[in-house]
Amino acid sequence: MHRALDLVEIVAAAGGRLSIGEVATGSGLPVPTVHRLLRTLVDRGYMRQLASRQYALGFRFVPLGTTTAALVGTDAEAVLTGLVRALGESANVAVLSGDRAEYVAQVPSAHSMRLFTEVGRQVELHSTGVGKAMLAQLDDSQIDGIVRRAGLAARTEHTITDRQSLQEAITWVRERGHAMDEQEQELGVRCVAVGVPGDLPTRMAVSISGPLTRMSDEVIARAVPLLHAGAVQLASEIGAAH
């Protein structure tokens, strides 16, 4: 069971599809053993063998992922509500989903002009606060893999579009403990995010976002410690913190 789950995690970390040789290399197991384990996963619907002979994550994970996202959303609601009350701006939780960030919970601001992010929406990692907060929790080889597969598309004129600048931004996040989106995903929008700590099954981040006119440096300064406290609370509620 442990070895089969290891194979699932190896394929997921690589973006969702690998050849049997690549899976064997990543797991350190002999190819015949990997083949046997993969066949069991294929039979149960947790893996698919593609026409290219690569193995990809199976559709059996879709309802499980939906259920997990719903549970995260339930756990996050109180945390996000507290952030909105304290800061007045929309609060979000996102998880690492393949090579992208997926929003799984949001509590919107009470302002008439507010940001609304649809739960289930996926966005690039390099151009968002939640994305950069999660990238900062990965090692450089994992980041290289994501950049190689997903690229660094320009969403606005402020988006990071080269690997060196992304590395500098991630170093900034690691040193300061929070990530910023300075109109990099959408013009006129500013966001601050922190990663959720603990031994998580996937990386997560909590953020607040709002119009540039309201997201002042003073609001950001107040938000950072509240986001960290909310992230620790969320980690505790989902059983991720030690």
XYZ file of N, CA and C in Angstrom:
726
model
N 0.826 -1.202 0.000
C 0.000 0.000 0.000
C 0.867 1.261 0.000
N 1.885 1.288 0.873
C 2.766 2.451 0.941
C 3.453 2.678 -0.403
N 3.905 1.591 -1.026
C 4.633 1.741 -2.283
C 3.710 2.227 -3.403
N 2.475 1.740 -3.418
C 1.522 2.192 -4.429
C 1.232 3.676 -4.270
N 1.064 4.124 -3.029
C 0.818 5.542 -2.786
C 2.036 6.377 -3.153
N 3.225 5.825 -2.923
C 4.442 6.533 -3.338
C 4.427 6.797 -4.839
N 3.980 5.806 -5.614
C 3.940 5.972 -7.063
C 2.943 7.060 -7.466
N 1.793 7.090 -6.803
C 0.796 8.133 -7.079
C 1.391 9.506 -6.819
N 2.090 9.655 -5.695
C 2.670 10.951 -5.339
C 3.770 11.356 -6.307
N 4.547 10.395 -6.795
C 5.608 10.690 -7.766
C 5.002 11.206 -9.066
N 3.959 10.554 -9.542
C 3.312 10.981 -10.779
C 2.652 12.349 -10.596
N 1.992 12.551 -9.462
C 1.331 13.835 -9.200
C 2.338 14.970 -9.138
N 3.474 14.739 -8.474
C 4.491 15.779 -8.330
C 5.111 16.153 -9.667
N 5.066 15.231 -10.630
C 5.652 15.486 -11.948
C 4.647 16.097 -12.917
N 3.484 16.486 -12.417
C 2.506 17.123 -13.284
C 1.386 16.220 -13.751
N 1.383 14.940 -13.298
C 0.246 14.070 -13.582
C 0.477 12.961 -14.573
N 1.671 12.881 -15.194
C 1.922 11.785 -16.132
C 3.415 11.520 -16.254
N 3.778 10.237 -16.305
C 5.173 9.802 -16.422
C 5.225 8.452 -17.130
N 6.382 8.140 -17.711
C 6.596 6.803 -18.252
C 6.920 5.854 -17.106
N 6.805 4.568 -17.354
C 7.079 3.596 -16.304
C 8.546 3.666 -15.869
N 9.439 3.969 -16.820
C 10.850 4.107 -16.463
C 11.089 5.283 -15.538
N 10.398 6.386 -15.811
C 10.538 7.571 -14.960
C 9.967 7.313 -13.573
N 8.868 6.582 -13.507
C 8.290 6.237 -12.204
C 9.256 5.344 -11.432
N 9.846 4.371 -12.128
C 10.796 3.476 -11.474
C 12.004 4.241 -10.956
N 12.510 5.172 -11.753
C 13.654 5.983 -11.336
C 13.302 6.816 -10.114
N 12.139 7.424 -10.135
C 11.722 8.262 -9.022
C 11.472 7.502 -7.744
N 11.032 6.246 -7.874
C 10.693 5.447 -6.692
C 11.854 4.604 -6.190
N 12.837 4.342 -7.076
C 13.937 3.461 -6.700
C 13.557 1.990 -6.708
N 12.387 1.670 -7.268
C 11.924 0.280 -7.320
C 12.233 -0.341 -8.682
N 12.354 -1.665 -8.748
C 12.568 -2.325 -10.038
C 11.354 -2.121 -10.953
N 11.608 -2.077 -12.246
C 10.532 -1.861 -13.208
C 9.421 -2.908 -13.080
N 9.733 -4.232 -12.928
C 8.647 -5.209 -12.794
C 7.739 -4.926 -11.590
N 8.342 -4.477 -10.481
C 7.539 -4.147 -9.294
C 6.662 -2.934 -9.564
N 7.240 -1.927 -10.206
C 6.478 -0.726 -10.547
C 5.333 -1.082 -11.491
N 5.610 -1.937 -12.463
C 4.576 -2.342 -13.419
C 3.416 -3.027 -12.696
N 3.716 -3.905 -11.752
C 2.664 -4.616 -11.007
C 1.825 -3.639 -10.190
N 2.485 -2.712 -9.514
C 1.759 -1.743 -8.695
C 0.904 -0.819 -9.556
N 1.457 -0.388 -10.698
C 0.704 0.493 -11.583
C -0.511 -0.213 -12.169
N -0.361 -1.504 -12.482
C -1.500 -2.246 -13.030
C -2.629 -2.323 -12.007
N -2.282 -2.503 -10.741
C -3.311 -2.518 -9.692
C -4.010 -1.174 -9.603
N -3.242 -0.089 -9.667
C -3.820 1.256 -9.616
C -4.695 1.525 -10.833
N -4.265 1.042 -12.011
C -5.077 1.192 -13.227
C -6.394 0.430 -13.065
N -6.322 -0.789 -12.556
C -7.524 -1.607 -12.380
C -8.528 -0.951 -11.431
N -8.028 -0.203 -10.446
C -8.893 0.460 -9.463
C -9.298 1.871 -9.890
N -8.769 2.338 -11.019
C -9.163 3.642 -11.530
C -8.346 4.812 -11.032
N -7.268 4.513 -10.275
C -6.444 5.594 -9.739
C -5.311 5.985 -10.692
N -5.091 5.192 -11.719
C -4.126 5.511 -12.773
C -4.750 5.160 -14.110
N -4.232 5.799 -15.167
C -4.620 5.478 -16.534
C -3.353 5.268 -17.350
N -3.391 4.323 -18.274
C -2.280 4.195 -19.206
C -2.693 4.843 -20.518
N -1.908 5.832 -20.939
C -2.230 6.604 -22.125
C -1.728 5.900 -23.387
N -2.167 6.415 -24.522
C -1.716 5.842 -25.795
C -0.209 5.958 -25.957
N 0.381 6.967 -25.319
C 1.832 7.173 -25.381
C 2.587 6.188 -24.493
N 1.855 5.337 -23.777
C 2.393 4.364 -22.811
C 2.768 5.018 -21.487
N 2.572 6.313 -21.376
C 2.776 6.962 -20.085
C 1.616 6.628 -19.152
N 1.895 6.784 -17.857
C 0.852 6.602 -16.849
C 0.424 7.967 -16.327
N -0.879 8.143 -16.194
C -1.445 9.410 -15.721
C -2.389 9.132 -14.556
N -2.620 10.154 -13.745
C -3.559 10.014 -12.636
C -4.942 9.673 -13.179
N -5.646 8.787 -12.467
C -6.950 8.319 -12.928
C -8.100 9.193 -12.477
N -9.252 8.972 -13.107
C -10.428 9.794 -12.817
C -11.059 9.455 -11.463
N -10.616 8.359 -10.854
C -11.145 8.007 -9.524
C -10.815 9.098 -8.500
N -9.768 9.887 -8.781
C -9.383 10.946 -7.851
C -10.323 12.152 -7.915
N -11.110 12.281 -8.993
C -11.946 13.471 -9.159
C -12.973 13.615 -8.045
N -13.816 12.589 -7.775
C -14.772 12.754 -6.665
C -14.088 12.874 -5.317
N -12.937 12.208 -5.157
C -12.206 12.329 -3.892
C -11.698 13.750 -3.715
N -11.190 14.338 -4.818
C -10.699 15.703 -4.742
C -11.820 16.686 -4.450
N -12.996 16.442 -5.050
C -14.133 17.316 -4.792
C -14.543 17.268 -3.333
N -14.564 16.053 -2.778
C -14.925 15.897 -1.368
C -13.898 16.558 -0.469
N -12.616 16.379 -0.783
C -11.549 16.990 0.013
C -11.629 18.506 -0.034
N -11.860 19.049 -1.220
C -11.978 20.501 -1.353
C -13.133 21.035 -0.516
N -14.245 20.286 -0.506
C -15.390 20.710 0.295
C -15.046 20.714 1.775
N -14.296 19.698 2.211
C -13.903 19.631 3.615
C -12.966 20.775 3.973
N -12.013 21.075 3.086
C -11.108 22.194 3.330
C -11.899 23.492 3.416
N -12.874 23.640 2.512
C -13.692 24.840 2.540
C -14.447 25.003 3.846
N -14.955 23.895 4.376
C -15.662 23.945 5.655
C -14.722 24.347 6.775
N -13.541 23.761 6.816
C -12.557 24.090 7.850
C -12.086 25.533 7.722
N -12.039 26.037 6.480
C -11.471 27.369 6.240
C -12.454 28.495 6.509
N -13.738 28.211 6.523
C -14.731 29.293 6.568
C -14.556 30.215 7.776
N -14.356 29.632 8.953
C -14.205 30.461 10.153
C -12.934 31.301 10.088
N -11.854 30.708 9.582
C -10.587 31.430 9.445
C -10.753 32.604 8.492
N -11.353 32.365 7.341
C -11.510 33.412 6.346
C -12.479 34.502 6.818
N -13.522 34.095 7.498
C -14.473 35.080 8.028
C -13.782 36.018 9.017
N -12.924 35.464 9.865
C -12.175 36.297 10.809
C -11.261 37.268 10.110
N -10.622 36.835 9.028
C -9.739 37.726 8.268
C -10.529 38.863 7.617
N -11.683 38.542 7.052
C -12.501 39.572 6.410
C -12.976 40.592 7.440
N -13.385 40.124 8.597
C -13.840 41.041 9.638
C -12.719 41.962 10.117
N -11.523 41.422 10.207
C -10.399 42.207 10.718
C -9.829 43.157 9.682
N -9.867 42.757 8.411
C -9.155 43.515 7.384
C -10.066 44.149 6.341
N -11.274 43.664 6.235
C -12.229 44.274 5.318
C -12.125 43.862 3.866
N -11.180 42.959 3.541
C -10.997 42.537 2.153
C -11.275 41.047 1.992
N -11.478 40.613 0.755
C -11.786 39.216 0.466
C -10.634 38.300 0.881
N -10.979 37.152 1.466
C -9.979 36.193 1.936
C -10.177 34.860 1.207
N -9.065 34.189 0.914
C -9.095 32.975 0.093
C -8.190 31.893 0.647
N -8.517 30.652 0.324
C -7.612 29.518 0.526
C -7.430 28.834 -0.819
N -6.174 28.535 -1.156
C -5.867 27.830 -2.402
C -4.973 26.639 -2.089
N -5.047 25.626 -2.940
C -4.188 24.448 -2.807
C -3.393 24.265 -4.093
N -2.268 23.570 -3.975
C -1.467 23.236 -5.145
C -2.148 22.084 -5.874
N -2.514 22.324 -7.120
C -3.200 21.322 -7.924
C -2.412 21.118 -9.213
N -1.585 20.073 -9.243
C -0.692 19.900 -10.379
C 0.312 21.034 -10.424
N 0.310 21.781 -11.527
C 1.233 22.905 -11.694
C 0.533 24.249 -11.520
N -0.651 24.238 -10.913
C -1.407 25.466 -10.752
C -1.937 25.579 -9.324
N -2.439 26.757 -8.991
C -3.106 26.972 -7.707
C -4.608 26.904 -7.947
N -5.301 26.182 -7.077
C -6.762 26.071 -7.197
C -7.419 26.639 -5.943
N -8.321 27.584 -6.130
C -9.032 28.159 -4.993
C -10.091 27.177 -4.496
N -10.071 26.895 -3.199
C -11.014 25.938 -2.627
C -11.959 26.583 -1.617
N -11.719 27.836 -1.246
C -12.609 28.528 -0.315
C -12.400 30.028 -0.444
N -13.487 30.780 -0.282
C -13.388 32.237 -0.253
C -14.523 32.813 0.590
N -14.205 33.877 1.323
C -15.221 34.717 1.957
C -15.012 36.111 1.391
N -16.018 36.660 0.682
C -15.837 37.959 0.030
C -15.931 39.123 0.997
N -15.351 40.222 0.581
C -15.432 41.470 1.328
C -16.869 41.989 1.326
N -17.173 42.843 2.307
C -18.495 43.469 2.360
C -18.562 44.732 1.510
N -17.429 45.178 0.974
C -17.421 46.376 0.135
C -18.249 46.155 -1.137
N -18.873 47.199 -1.619
C -19.616 47.082 -2.876
C -18.672 46.788 -4.039
N -17.478 47.385 -4.010
C -16.443 47.056 -4.996
C -15.509 46.043 -4.348
N -15.622 44.806 -4.766
C -14.873 43.742 -4.110
C -14.442 42.714 -5.145
N -13.508 41.869 -4.743
C -13.039 40.799 -5.616
C -13.775 39.519 -5.285
N -14.162 38.798 -6.319
C -14.818 37.516 -6.116
C -14.077 36.464 -6.934
N -13.574 35.456 -6.256
C -12.866 34.361 -6.913
C -13.717 33.102 -6.818
N -14.053 32.540 -7.951
C -14.893 31.342 -7.971
C -14.127 30.152 -7.397
N -14.753 29.453 -6.445
C -14.153 28.239 -5.907
C -14.012 27.216 -7.041
N -12.838 26.631 -7.146
C -12.536 25.714 -8.234
C -11.719 26.355 -9.347
N -11.609 27.690 -9.324
C -10.810 28.369 -10.349
C -9.330 28.052 -10.157
N -8.640 27.795 -11.254
C -7.204 27.523 -11.219
C -6.447 28.688 -11.862
N -5.340 29.049 -11.254
C -4.521 30.166 -11.730
C -3.053 29.757 -11.725
N -2.233 30.527 -12.438
C -0.800 30.251 -12.487
C -0.154 30.504 -11.127
N 0.914 29.798 -10.864
C 1.624 29.946 -9.598
C 2.500 31.187 -9.585
N 3.172 31.469 -10.701
C 4.175 32.532 -10.710
C 3.590 33.932 -10.673
N 2.285 34.065 -10.978
C 1.683 35.390 -11.079
C 0.721 35.712 -9.937
N 0.635 34.834 -8.939
C -0.318 35.027 -7.840
C 0.387 34.964 -6.489
N -0.207 35.642 -5.500
C 0.346 35.578 -4.157
C 0.281 34.175 -3.577
N -0.882 33.510 -3.716
C -0.998 32.150 -3.190
C -0.035 31.214 -3.897
N 0.140 31.421 -5.202
C 1.046 30.566 -5.955
C 2.483 30.700 -5.506
N 2.938 31.938 -5.333
C 4.319 32.148 -4.905
C 4.536 31.679 -3.464
N 3.499 31.809 -2.618
C 3.614 31.314 -1.247
C 3.811 29.801 -1.234
N 3.140 29.095 -2.143
C 3.296 27.643 -2.210
C 4.603 27.253 -2.884
N 4.996 27.983 -3.925
C 6.279 27.694 -4.567
C 7.429 27.814 -3.566
N 7.345 28.769 -2.645
C 8.408 28.981 -1.667
C 8.559 27.795 -0.720
N 7.542 26.928 -0.657
C 7.608 25.742 0.195
C 8.182 24.530 -0.537
N 8.421 24.667 -1.839
C 8.984 23.583 -2.639
C 10.490 23.742 -2.773
N 11.169 22.666 -3.159
C 12.603 22.805 -3.412
C 12.811 23.260 -4.857
N 14.027 23.696 -5.164
C 14.304 24.317 -6.460
C 14.075 23.357 -7.626
N 14.345 22.064 -7.432
C 14.131 21.117 -8.528
C 12.647 20.970 -8.838
N 11.808 21.013 -7.807
C 10.364 20.959 -8.043
C 9.890 22.214 -8.771
N 10.431 23.365 -8.382
C 10.079 24.614 -9.052
C 10.512 24.575 -10.514
N 11.722 24.076 -10.767
C 12.214 23.964 -12.142
C 11.267 23.111 -12.982
N 10.791 22.014 -12.405
C 9.871 21.137 -13.125
C 8.573 21.845 -13.475
N 8.040 22.604 -12.533
C 6.799 23.342 -12.787
C 7.008 24.385 -13.885
N 8.117 25.121 -13.794
C 8.396 26.147 -14.812
C 8.567 25.500 -16.183
N 9.236 24.376 -16.227
C 9.454 23.685 -17.499
C 8.131 23.241 -18.122
N 7.224 22.738 -17.282
C 5.957 22.238 -17.807
C 4.939 23.351 -18.068
N 4.847 24.314 -17.156
C 3.776 25.317 -17.227
C 4.200 26.621 -17.877
N 5.512 26.903 -17.889
C 5.980 28.160 -18.447
C 5.741 29.326 -17.501
N 6.062 30.529 -17.986
C 5.911 31.753 -17.194
C 5.209 32.797 -18.057
N 3.948 32.542 -18.323
C 3.194 33.431 -19.200
C 2.948 34.780 -18.540
N 2.947 35.824 -19.357
C 2.677 37.171 -18.863
C 1.177 37.400 -18.780
N 0.671 37.594 -17.555
C -0.741 37.914 -17.372
C -0.982 39.417 -17.478
N -0.023 40.191 -16.976
C -0.073 41.653 -17.094
C 1.347 42.131 -17.368
N 1.509 43.437 -17.482
C 2.848 43.993 -17.695
C 3.737 43.841 -16.472
N 3.156 43.467 -15.323
C 3.915 43.320 -14.077
C 4.299 41.867 -13.771
N 3.843 40.922 -14.574
C 4.071 39.505 -14.301
C 5.538 39.123 -14.472
N 6.027 38.288 -13.560
C 7.366 37.708 -13.692
C 7.360 36.725 -14.862
N 8.336 36.876 -15.767
C 8.347 36.017 -16.952
C 9.686 35.315 -17.185
N 10.628 35.388 -16.237
C 11.881 34.657 -16.403
C 12.239 33.954 -15.088
N 12.965 32.858 -15.225
C 13.253 31.988 -14.080
C 14.072 32.702 -13.011
N 15.021 33.521 -13.391
C 15.862 34.200 -12.410
C 15.035 35.160 -11.556
N 14.158 35.920 -12.184
C 13.305 36.842 -11.431
C 12.361 36.084 -10.510
N 11.878 34.931 -10.984
C 11.010 34.112 -10.129
C 11.779 33.615 -8.914
N 13.037 33.191 -9.124
C 13.851 32.723 -8.001
C 14.073 33.841 -6.994
N 14.315 35.040 -7.476
C 14.502 36.181 -6.578
C 13.222 36.456 -5.777
N 12.078 36.334 -6.438
C 10.804 36.547 -5.750
C 10.573 35.476 -4.691
N 10.918 34.224 -4.998
C 10.728 33.131 -4.042
C 11.669 33.296 -2.852
N 12.903 33.726 -3.121
C 13.837 34.006 -2.021
C 13.268 35.099 -1.120
N 12.682 36.110 -1.706
C 12.042 37.209 -0.952
C 10.950 36.647 -0.054
N 10.134 35.748 -0.592
C 9.040 35.140 0.184
C 9.606 34.331 1.344
N 10.634 33.549 1.073
C 11.220 32.713 2.129
C 11.820 33.557 3.245
N 12.404 34.671 2.899
C 13.029 35.532 3.903
C 11.994 36.284 4.736
N 10.903 36.691 4.117
C 9.918 37.534 4.802
C 8.707 36.769 5.316
N 8.480 35.567 4.795
C 7.385 34.750 5.296
C 6.039 35.020 4.656
N 5.990 35.891 3.660
C 4.729 36.119 2.953
C 5.025 36.466 1.497
N 4.020 36.300 0.655
C 4.166 36.554 -0.778
C 3.237 37.674 -1.201
N 3.619 38.371 -2.267
C 2.816 39.463 -2.797
C 2.457 39.208 -4.262
N 1.299 39.686 -4.645
C 0.906 39.806 -6.045
C 0.663 41.288 -6.285
N 1.601 41.906 -6.964
C 1.547 43.346 -7.227
C 1.027 43.588 -8.645
N -0.284 43.385 -8.830
C -0.926 43.529 -10.140
C -0.337 42.568 -11.170
N 0.127 41.427 -10.714
C 0.776 40.471 -11.614
C -0.215 39.521 -12.274
N -1.340 39.278 -11.618
C -2.385 38.426 -12.181
C -3.480 39.261 -12.841
N -3.777 40.399 -12.240
C -4.837 41.267 -12.752
C -4.508 42.713 -12.409
N -4.603 43.605 -13.390
C -4.301 45.017 -13.163
C -5.276 45.610 -12.149
N -4.731 46.425 -11.248
C -5.563 47.077 -10.249
C -5.840 46.252 -9.017
N -5.241 45.052 -8.941
C -5.488 44.147 -7.805
C -4.177 43.853 -7.095
N -4.225 43.920 -5.766
C -3.065 43.596 -4.941
C -3.447 42.489 -3.967
N -2.514 41.582 -3.695
C -2.798 40.418 -2.851
C -1.590 40.115 -1.986
N -1.842 39.648 -0.749
C -0.791 39.162 0.131
C -1.191 37.775 0.615
N -0.230 36.854 0.657
C -0.534 35.461 0.982
C 0.570 34.851 1.830
N 0.207 33.831 2.605
C 1.187 33.039 3.364
C 0.872 31.559 3.165
N 1.918 30.745 3.226
C 1.731 29.312 3.123
C 1.201 28.726 4.426
N 0.405 27.668 4.315
C -0.102 26.958 5.491
C 0.974 25.986 5.947
N 1.373 26.036 7.231
C 2.461 25.169 7.701
C 1.991 23.743 7.983
N 2.952 22.863 8.203
C 2.628 21.500 8.606
C 2.905 20.488 7.514
N 2.722 19.228 7.860
C 2.959 18.110 6.955
C 1.687 17.868 6.158
N 1.477 18.681 5.143
C 0.237 18.647 4.371
C 0.295 17.627 3.241
N -0.851 17.040 2.877
C -0.877 16.168 1.703
C -0.652 16.946 0.418
N -0.971 18.231 0.435
C -0.647 19.138 -0.662
C -0.387 20.515 -0.079
N 0.327 21.339 -0.801
C 0.621 22.682 -0.312
C -0.645 23.536 -0.348
N -0.749 24.433 0.630
C -1.895 25.321 0.726
C -1.420 26.720 1.068
N -2.248 27.721 0.763
C -1.931 29.102 1.110
C -3.219 29.855 1.424
N -3.082 30.857 2.285
C -4.199 31.721 2.665
C -3.850 33.135 2.220
N -4.829 33.868 1.721
C -4.537 35.214 1.207
C -5.692 36.169 1.459
N -5.375 37.453 1.366
C -6.410 38.478 1.204
C -6.064 39.266 -0.043
N -7.100 39.756 -0.712
C -6.878 40.518 -1.942
C -7.943 41.591 -2.075
N -7.574 42.647 -2.773
C -8.506 43.748 -2.958
C -7.983 44.740 -3.968
N -8.770 45.761 -4.242
C -8.340 46.795 -5.189
C -7.077 47.497 -4.696
N -6.253 47.886 -5.627
C -5.001 48.572 -5.311
C -5.250 49.811 -4.452
N -6.367 50.479 -4.678
C -6.664 51.716 -3.943
C -6.898 51.482 -2.456
N -7.307 50.257 -2.080
C -7.557 49.966 -0.662
C -6.450 49.125 -0.031
N -5.715 48.367 -0.840
C -4.683 47.471 -0.308
C -3.373 48.236 -0.112
N -3.390 49.130 0.855
C -2.221 49.957 1.135
C -1.142 49.145 1.856
N 0.055 49.732 1.954
C 1.131 49.080 2.699
C 0.730 48.884 4.157
N -0.060 49.803 4.704
C -0.510 49.678 6.091
C -1.430 48.474 6.254
N -2.324 48.258 5.289
C -3.205 47.089 5.321
C -2.387 45.810 5.202
N -1.394 45.817 4.309
C -0.526 44.641 4.150
C 0.189 44.336 5.461
N 0.734 45.358 6.116
C 1.461 45.165 7.376
C 0.551 44.565 8.451
N -0.698 45.002 8.497
C -1.642 44.445 9.464
C -2.051 43.031 9.087
N -2.103 42.770 7.791
C -2.594 41.477 7.314
C -1.634 40.327 7.580
N -0.332 40.573 7.448
C 0.640 39.475 7.507
C 0.539 38.662 8.790
N 0.591 39.263 9.989
C 0.489 38.431 11.196
C -0.865 37.746 11.330
N -1.925 38.390 10.857
C -3.247 37.765 10.914
C -3.331 36.574 9.966
N -2.720 36.699 8.795
C -2.680 35.574 7.854
C -1.891 34.404 8.427
N -0.754 34.702 9.073
C 0.032 33.620 9.685
C -0.775 32.912 10.773
N -1.470 33.692 11.601
C -2.285 33.087 12.659
C -3.404 32.246 12.048
N -4.028 32.762 10.991
C -5.082 32.009 10.323
C -4.564 30.735 9.685
N -3.361 30.796 9.110
C -2.771 29.615 8.484
C -2.483 28.530 9.519
N -1.971 28.938 10.681
C -1.696 27.973 11.754
C -3.007 27.360 12.247
N -4.045 28.187 12.398
C -5.351 27.689 12.838
C -5.912 26.681 11.835
N -5.815 27.009 10.543
C -6.312 26.109 9.520
C -5.542 24.795 9.528
N -4.214 24.884 9.655
C -3.399 23.663 9.705
C -3.829 22.778 10.867
N -4.101 23.400 12.010
C -4.533 22.644 13.187
C -5.878 21.994 12.958
N -6.809 22.726 12.328
C -8.153 22.204 12.128
C -8.196 21.052 11.142
N -7.306 21.050 10.168
C -7.305 19.934 9.207
C -6.313 18.851 9.607
N -5.744 19.000 10.826
C -4.863 17.958 11.344
C -3.514 17.920 10.702
N -3.066 19.055 10.116
C -1.783 19.067 9.408
C -0.630 19.505 10.281
N -0.889 20.276 11.309
C 0.210 20.797 12.145
C 0.640 19.754 13.138
N 1.944 19.778 13.467
C 2.483 18.852 14.471
C 2.441 19.487 15.846
